[in-house]
Amino acid sequence: MAAAAYKMISIPEAQDVVLSHTRPLGAVTVGLAGALGRVLAEEVRAPDSLPPFPASIKDGYAVVAADGAGEFPVVGESRAGHLDQLPVAPGSVAYITTGAPVPLGADAVIQVEDTEKLPDGEGGQCRVRICKAARAGQDIRPVGSDIMEGDTVLQAGERVGVAEVGILATVGAVSLRVHATPRVAVLSTGDEVVDPATAPLGPGQIRDANRAMLLAAAAKAGAEVADMGVARDTVGHLEGCLAAAIEQRVDVLITSGGVSMGDRDLIKPLLAREGTIHFGRVRMKPGKPLTFATLTLPQQGGRQMLVFGLPGNPVSSFVCFHLVVLPALRKMGGWAAPELRRVAARLAVDIKLDPERPEYHRCTLQWGPPPPGSAPALKAAVAEAAAAQVGAARCAEDPLHAPPAAAHEAAAHGAAADLGAQELWAVSTGNQISSRLLSARSANAVLEIPCAAGVLKAGSLVSALLIDDLGGMPVPAGGVPVTPGF
Amino acid sequence: MAAAAYKMISIPEAQDVVLSHTRPLGAVTVGLAGALGRVLAEEVRAPDSLPPFPASIKDGYAVVAADGAGEFPVVGESRAGHLDQLPVAPGSVAYITTGAPVPLGADAVIQVEDTEKLPDGEGGQCRVRICKAARAGQDIRPVGSDIMEGDTVLQAGERVGVAEVGILATVGAVSLRVHATPRVAVLSTGDEVVDPATAPLGPGQIRDANRAMLLAAAAKAGAEVADMGVARDTVGHLEGCLAAAIEQRVDVLITSGGVSMGDRDLIKPLLAREGTIHFGRVRMKPGKPLTFATLTLPQQGGRQMLVFGLPGNPVSSFVCFHLVVLPALRKMGGWAAPELRRVAARLAVDIKLDPERPEYHRCTLQWGPPPPGSAPALKAAVAEAAAAQVGAARCAEDPLHAPPAAAHEAAAHGAAADLGAQELWAVSTGNQISSRLLSARSANAVLEIPCAAGVLKAGSLVSALLIDDLGGMPVPAGGVPVTPGF
Ligand SMILES: [Mg+2]
Ligand SMILES: [Mg+2]
């Protein structure tokens, strides 16, 4: 089938097709140290309660609440990890530390700040003044108040982040069933493509940007990666590289180049012979010749391998990886919602529309006032909108504009409006030609720009797909304001 | 100095103190495969131009633009990576593939879709019909149009993400000077604290959640980590553990526990003896006893080591790590702006305020309409606000509300308003008691909640500090709307 014969589909259609051919990988066992970033394949339950005993929340004295304030003998102590405490009878107290078991008989803890050490009594008996009466239960965590024995603390399908590692350790889950991580091979193609270490370049040569970039992208997505090198533009060499990827039992092969209209673009014919091409053209800028195929491998028990034929232009490769490969890798790794996350952002500058294809425009999202370099009209408009909001906040009693109890004063001085006047801005990375990889530099999102004539004006709201952590986004001069009253 | 004697400071003050004692680490050399996530210690320049030759943007024919449309002999070919092309004289064309050098004499490329293959001419000469005239320069990338020889493609201080790896490969930067990653040791303390594998628990024991969690947190921040185990609550054992961390030449020691008011809370006295404590109490909930010290080590050339004494409660530990340790690790790793990123979000439910300390309330940020479980009044209020915005969008011609050229129709039907009506919501993780690590489960931000009486109402805007990637945030049912017209 000629390249042009492939039906042109949209990116949402392409994403659906890819995910419909993708299955979560089976479960493997990992230890706690290997759990970060993995997705649980089984729920995790608590084998015991936390705290396992009534535990003090403070350093101080375990008391009988009914005794009230006064002077008492200190008949024992309960330190975290030590069990030498005596029962506490009415009229006596025990020293206790944070996290230590509350001795039998005691029903409250008085923090040390509300006590006073007294001179020892007869026979060297320690004594203390309790300055405030306690209510029963005060500063005690009852058994199971954080986690009850048998509770499900984490669900199957949850991703293990930093806090989840702590939760797993708490309940003694040191051996975990998690989804396997996908094995991904990356192959560049092209007779003109040479290793990045090549210098100086020979005539007609360019360095291979895609392979290192896609290996990094797959590794960042949690995959185990295999570098398959660069394939020459011959049927034989390409077939050999494909066979090598199959031999390595990878779940996914990502190629770049060789999918457009040239007579040495051999990827589509190869995939059509060896497997099934599900799409070979996508209505998008950049990335039109994006190709997706599945191979069924009888020599490996009939297992299926996914092949993504990305375009050779590095930006097309970058965008196609994030839009269609990344969700597939996430689904394989067990993510219940593998799709890219979408937010709305305001354009900082005009964007020229493309009348032929919808564009995935690389941008840097940042929170704050209109960023430096924004269209000049924006600052005035934003200031006006903020002023209107101050007015609203002053009169309205509706829940959307209620300032915090302690912050009426701040709100009246405009602090609340400041917080509301800041928002998510989309700053274009500049010239979007698909060979210019600098247009992906610092990009943390791609904007979904409609296919139309004319210009999308600065200040328009557009949808953006997150492709990188916003934890490193640019910070506006002067920072972002805090909650009023904070 | 007694624990209570430490001056209580605020978190912004604590962050300033920590960063003022933190220096970016020196440069080390890494290869391209080890560059992801590192911060460049030197700028990177291009040794040659990209493209290094005038390159075709399409598969098709290299032509002399002045020849216009018509039938032409194909006198040669220029394939990417091959140099067998002849010069193209007026009245002739050459076959060319994407990325290949444009032959001498040709000044435009006609894409294959705008051509038609003709029967061979006399002597087997290939012939082609050019259906459209070209303008000079058409579909050619001039030398250096993406990158000019000598251009700085990445600055010192830039973090290497996926795209940057590709950019580095493009310019042949296969050996890079980047900031070293911090070496971080993690030590738990407490006689009651036992290894996570312990089952069943003995009387008075709890499992060590902090060590695994903090090791994961430091590793996620890019640090090289060392597990120092659990210290008993004795001066001798603690001193031994500190000496071991020094011996391992770590840049940072993170301890948890042993910093509150009990008589076995030995961390502060130890650090006061061995180094300088810069703060020992912080006005925050959770995390009040957070301690920070520096040790100058004459036995190691006078180098400095940072010590963070985190509270033993796992949530306090989690919050303190992100608020004060993480920015320090980032600064050591070379981040120019190491602080946590702040955004504004709308509260989904009422939050009870703490009258004594500002609270860092764990939450899950998500984009969309009011999330399930929001205060009932919110949905109505949001719907009303959206209706008002539709009105505004219909009349206004100001840049903040201009719908895209091709999307007037969609906007009139409310699609633009849909996009504008969605925003960032803060969903509380529930009971915030500092022993309950489940309150950090799925948290991707901490809210800055003022210290005050009463309640902060659902719908209030609050500032939030990002502590995890939003790329995995919850997706609203039905998804987030796209740019109108997309
Ligand atoms: Mg090629
Ligand atoms: Mg302790």
Short mmCIF file of N, CA and C in Angstrom, two decimals, chain B residues 297-353:
data_model
loop_
_atom_site.label_atom_id
_atom_site.label_comp_id
_atom_site.label_asym_id
_atom_site.label_seq_id
_atom_site.Cartn_x
_atom_site.Cartn_y
_atom_site.Cartn_z
N LEU B 297 33.76 20.18 58.89
CA LEU B 297 34.52 18.96 59.14
C LEU B 297 36.00 19.16 58.85
N PRO B 298 36.77 19.52 59.91
CA PRO B 298 38.21 19.76 59.71
C PRO B 298 38.92 18.52 59.18
N GLN B 299 38.44 17.33 59.60
CA GLN B 299 39.10 16.08 59.17
C GLN B 299 38.86 15.81 57.69
N GLN B 300 37.97 16.59 57.06
CA GLN B 300 37.71 16.42 55.62
C GLN B 300 37.94 17.74 54.91
N GLY B 301 39.04 18.38 55.25
CA GLY B 301 39.42 19.61 54.56
C GLY B 301 38.54 20.79 54.89
N GLY B 302 37.80 20.68 55.99
CA GLY B 302 36.96 21.80 56.40
C GLY B 302 35.66 21.90 55.61
N ARG B 303 35.30 20.82 54.91
CA ARG B 303 34.06 20.88 54.12
C ARG B 303 32.85 20.94 55.05
N GLN B 304 31.72 21.38 54.49
CA GLN B 304 30.52 21.54 55.28
C GLN B 304 29.51 20.45 54.93
N MET B 305 28.81 19.97 55.95
CA MET B 305 27.74 19.00 55.74
C MET B 305 26.46 19.59 56.33
N LEU B 306 25.36 19.43 55.60
CA LEU B 306 24.08 19.91 56.14
C LEU B 306 23.39 18.76 56.86
N VAL B 307 22.76 19.07 57.98
CA VAL B 307 21.96 18.07 58.68
C VAL B 307 20.54 18.60 58.89
N PHE B 308 19.58 17.84 58.43
CA PHE B 308 18.17 18.17 58.66
C PHE B 308 17.62 17.19 59.68
N GLY B 309 17.20 17.70 60.83
CA GLY B 309 16.58 16.87 61.85
C GLY B 309 15.06 16.97 61.69
N LEU B 310 14.49 15.99 60.99
CA LEU B 310 13.04 16.03 60.76
C LEU B 310 12.33 15.39 61.94
N PRO B 311 11.10 15.81 62.20
CA PRO B 311 10.32 15.18 63.26
C PRO B 311 10.04 13.71 62.93
N GLY B 312 9.74 12.93 63.95
CA GLY B 312 9.53 11.49 63.76
C GLY B 312 8.19 11.13 63.16
N ASN B 313 7.19 11.97 63.36
CA ASN B 313 5.90 11.66 62.76
C ASN B 313 6.05 11.65 61.25
N PRO B 314 5.57 10.59 60.60
CA PRO B 314 5.86 10.46 59.16
C PRO B 314 5.32 11.61 58.31
N VAL B 315 4.19 12.14 58.67
CA VAL B 315 3.65 13.24 57.86
C VAL B 315 4.51 14.50 58.05
N SER B 316 4.95 14.74 59.28
CA SER B 316 5.82 15.89 59.53
C SER B 316 7.09 15.74 58.70
N SER B 317 7.63 14.54 58.71
CA SER B 317 8.81 14.22 57.95
C SER B 317 8.60 14.49 56.46
N PHE B 318 7.48 14.02 55.95
CA PHE B 318 7.12 14.18 54.53
C PHE B 318 7.02 15.66 54.16
N VAL B 319 6.30 16.41 54.97
CA VAL B 319 6.09 17.84 54.67
C VAL B 319 7.41 18.61 54.81
N CYS B 320 8.14 18.35 55.89
CA CYS B 320 9.41 19.07 56.09
C CYS B 320 10.41 18.74 54.99
N PHE B 321 10.44 17.49 54.54
CA PHE B 321 11.35 17.16 53.44
C PHE B 321 11.05 18.06 52.24
N HIS B 322 9.79 18.11 51.85
CA HIS B 322 9.45 18.86 50.64
C HIS B 322 9.65 20.37 50.82
N LEU B 323 9.30 20.89 51.99
CA LEU B 323 9.38 22.35 52.17
C LEU B 323 10.81 22.85 52.34
N VAL B 324 11.66 22.11 53.03
CA VAL B 324 13.00 22.66 53.27
C VAL B 324 14.17 21.84 52.72
N VAL B 325 14.03 20.51 52.68
CA VAL B 325 15.16 19.71 52.18
C VAL B 325 15.20 19.74 50.66
N LEU B 326 14.06 19.55 50.02
CA LEU B 326 14.02 19.47 48.56
C LEU B 326 14.62 20.71 47.89
N PRO B 327 14.23 21.94 48.31
CA PRO B 327 14.87 23.10 47.66
C PRO B 327 16.39 23.09 47.83
N ALA B 328 16.87 22.62 48.97
CA ALA B 328 18.33 22.57 49.18
C ALA B 328 18.97 21.56 48.22
N LEU B 329 18.35 20.39 48.06
CA LEU B 329 18.91 19.39 47.14
C LEU B 329 18.92 19.94 45.71
N ARG B 330 17.85 20.65 45.34
CA ARG B 330 17.80 21.24 44.00
C ARG B 330 18.91 22.27 43.81
N LYS B 331 19.11 23.11 44.83
CA LYS B 331 20.15 24.13 44.70
C LYS B 331 21.52 23.47 44.57
N MET B 332 21.78 22.43 45.37
CA MET B 332 23.05 21.71 45.24
C MET B 332 23.23 21.13 43.85
N GLY B 333 22.14 20.63 43.28
CA GLY B 333 22.19 20.02 41.95
C GLY B 333 22.27 21.03 40.83
N GLY B 334 22.23 22.32 41.17
CA GLY B 334 22.45 23.36 40.18
C GLY B 334 21.22 24.14 39.75
N TRP B 335 20.06 23.82 40.30
CA TRP B 335 18.85 24.56 39.91
C TRP B 335 19.03 26.05 40.24
N ALA B 336 18.77 26.89 39.26
CA ALA B 336 18.85 28.34 39.48
C ALA B 336 17.68 28.81 40.34
N ALA B 337 16.53 28.18 40.21
CA ALA B 337 15.34 28.57 40.99
C ALA B 337 14.86 27.32 41.73
N PRO B 338 15.47 27.04 42.90
CA PRO B 338 15.22 25.76 43.56
C PRO B 338 13.92 25.70 44.37
N GLU B 339 13.24 26.84 44.53
CA GLU B 339 12.06 26.86 45.40
C GLU B 339 10.91 26.04 44.82
N LEU B 340 9.99 25.61 45.68
CA LEU B 340 8.79 24.92 45.22
C LEU B 340 7.95 25.88 44.39
N ARG B 341 7.31 25.36 43.35
CA ARG B 341 6.46 26.20 42.51
C ARG B 341 5.09 26.38 43.15
N ARG B 342 4.60 27.63 43.11
CA ARG B 342 3.33 27.98 43.76
C ARG B 342 2.26 28.28 42.69
N VAL B 343 1.08 27.75 42.90
CA VAL B 343 -0.07 28.07 42.04
C VAL B 343 -1.25 28.40 42.95
N ALA B 344 -2.34 28.86 42.38
CA ALA B 344 -3.55 29.06 43.17
C ALA B 344 -4.56 27.98 42.81
N ALA B 345 -5.31 27.52 43.79
CA ALA B 345 -6.33 26.50 43.54
C ALA B 345 -7.55 26.84 44.38
N ARG B 346 -8.68 26.29 43.97
CA ARG B 346 -9.92 26.56 44.68
C ARG B 346 -10.24 25.37 45.60
N LEU B 347 -10.57 25.67 46.84
CA LEU B 347 -10.88 24.61 47.81
C LEU B 347 -12.18 23.91 47.43
N ALA B 348 -12.15 22.58 47.42
CA ALA B 348 -13.36 21.81 47.11
C ALA B 348 -14.27 21.68 48.32
N VAL B 349 -13.69 21.70 49.51
CA VAL B 349 -14.50 21.57 50.74
C VAL B 349 -13.98 22.56 51.78
N ASP B 350 -14.80 22.82 52.80
CA ASP B 350 -14.36 23.68 53.90
C ASP B 350 -13.14 23.07 54.58
N ILE B 351 -12.25 23.92 55.05
CA ILE B 351 -11.12 23.46 55.86
C ILE B 351 -11.18 24.18 57.20
N LYS B 352 -11.13 23.41 58.28
CA LYS B 352 -11.11 23.99 59.62
C LYS B 352 -9.74 24.61 59.84
N LEU B 353 -9.72 25.86 60.26
CA LEU B 353 -8.45 26.56 60.44
C LEU B 353 -7.83 26.21 61.79
#
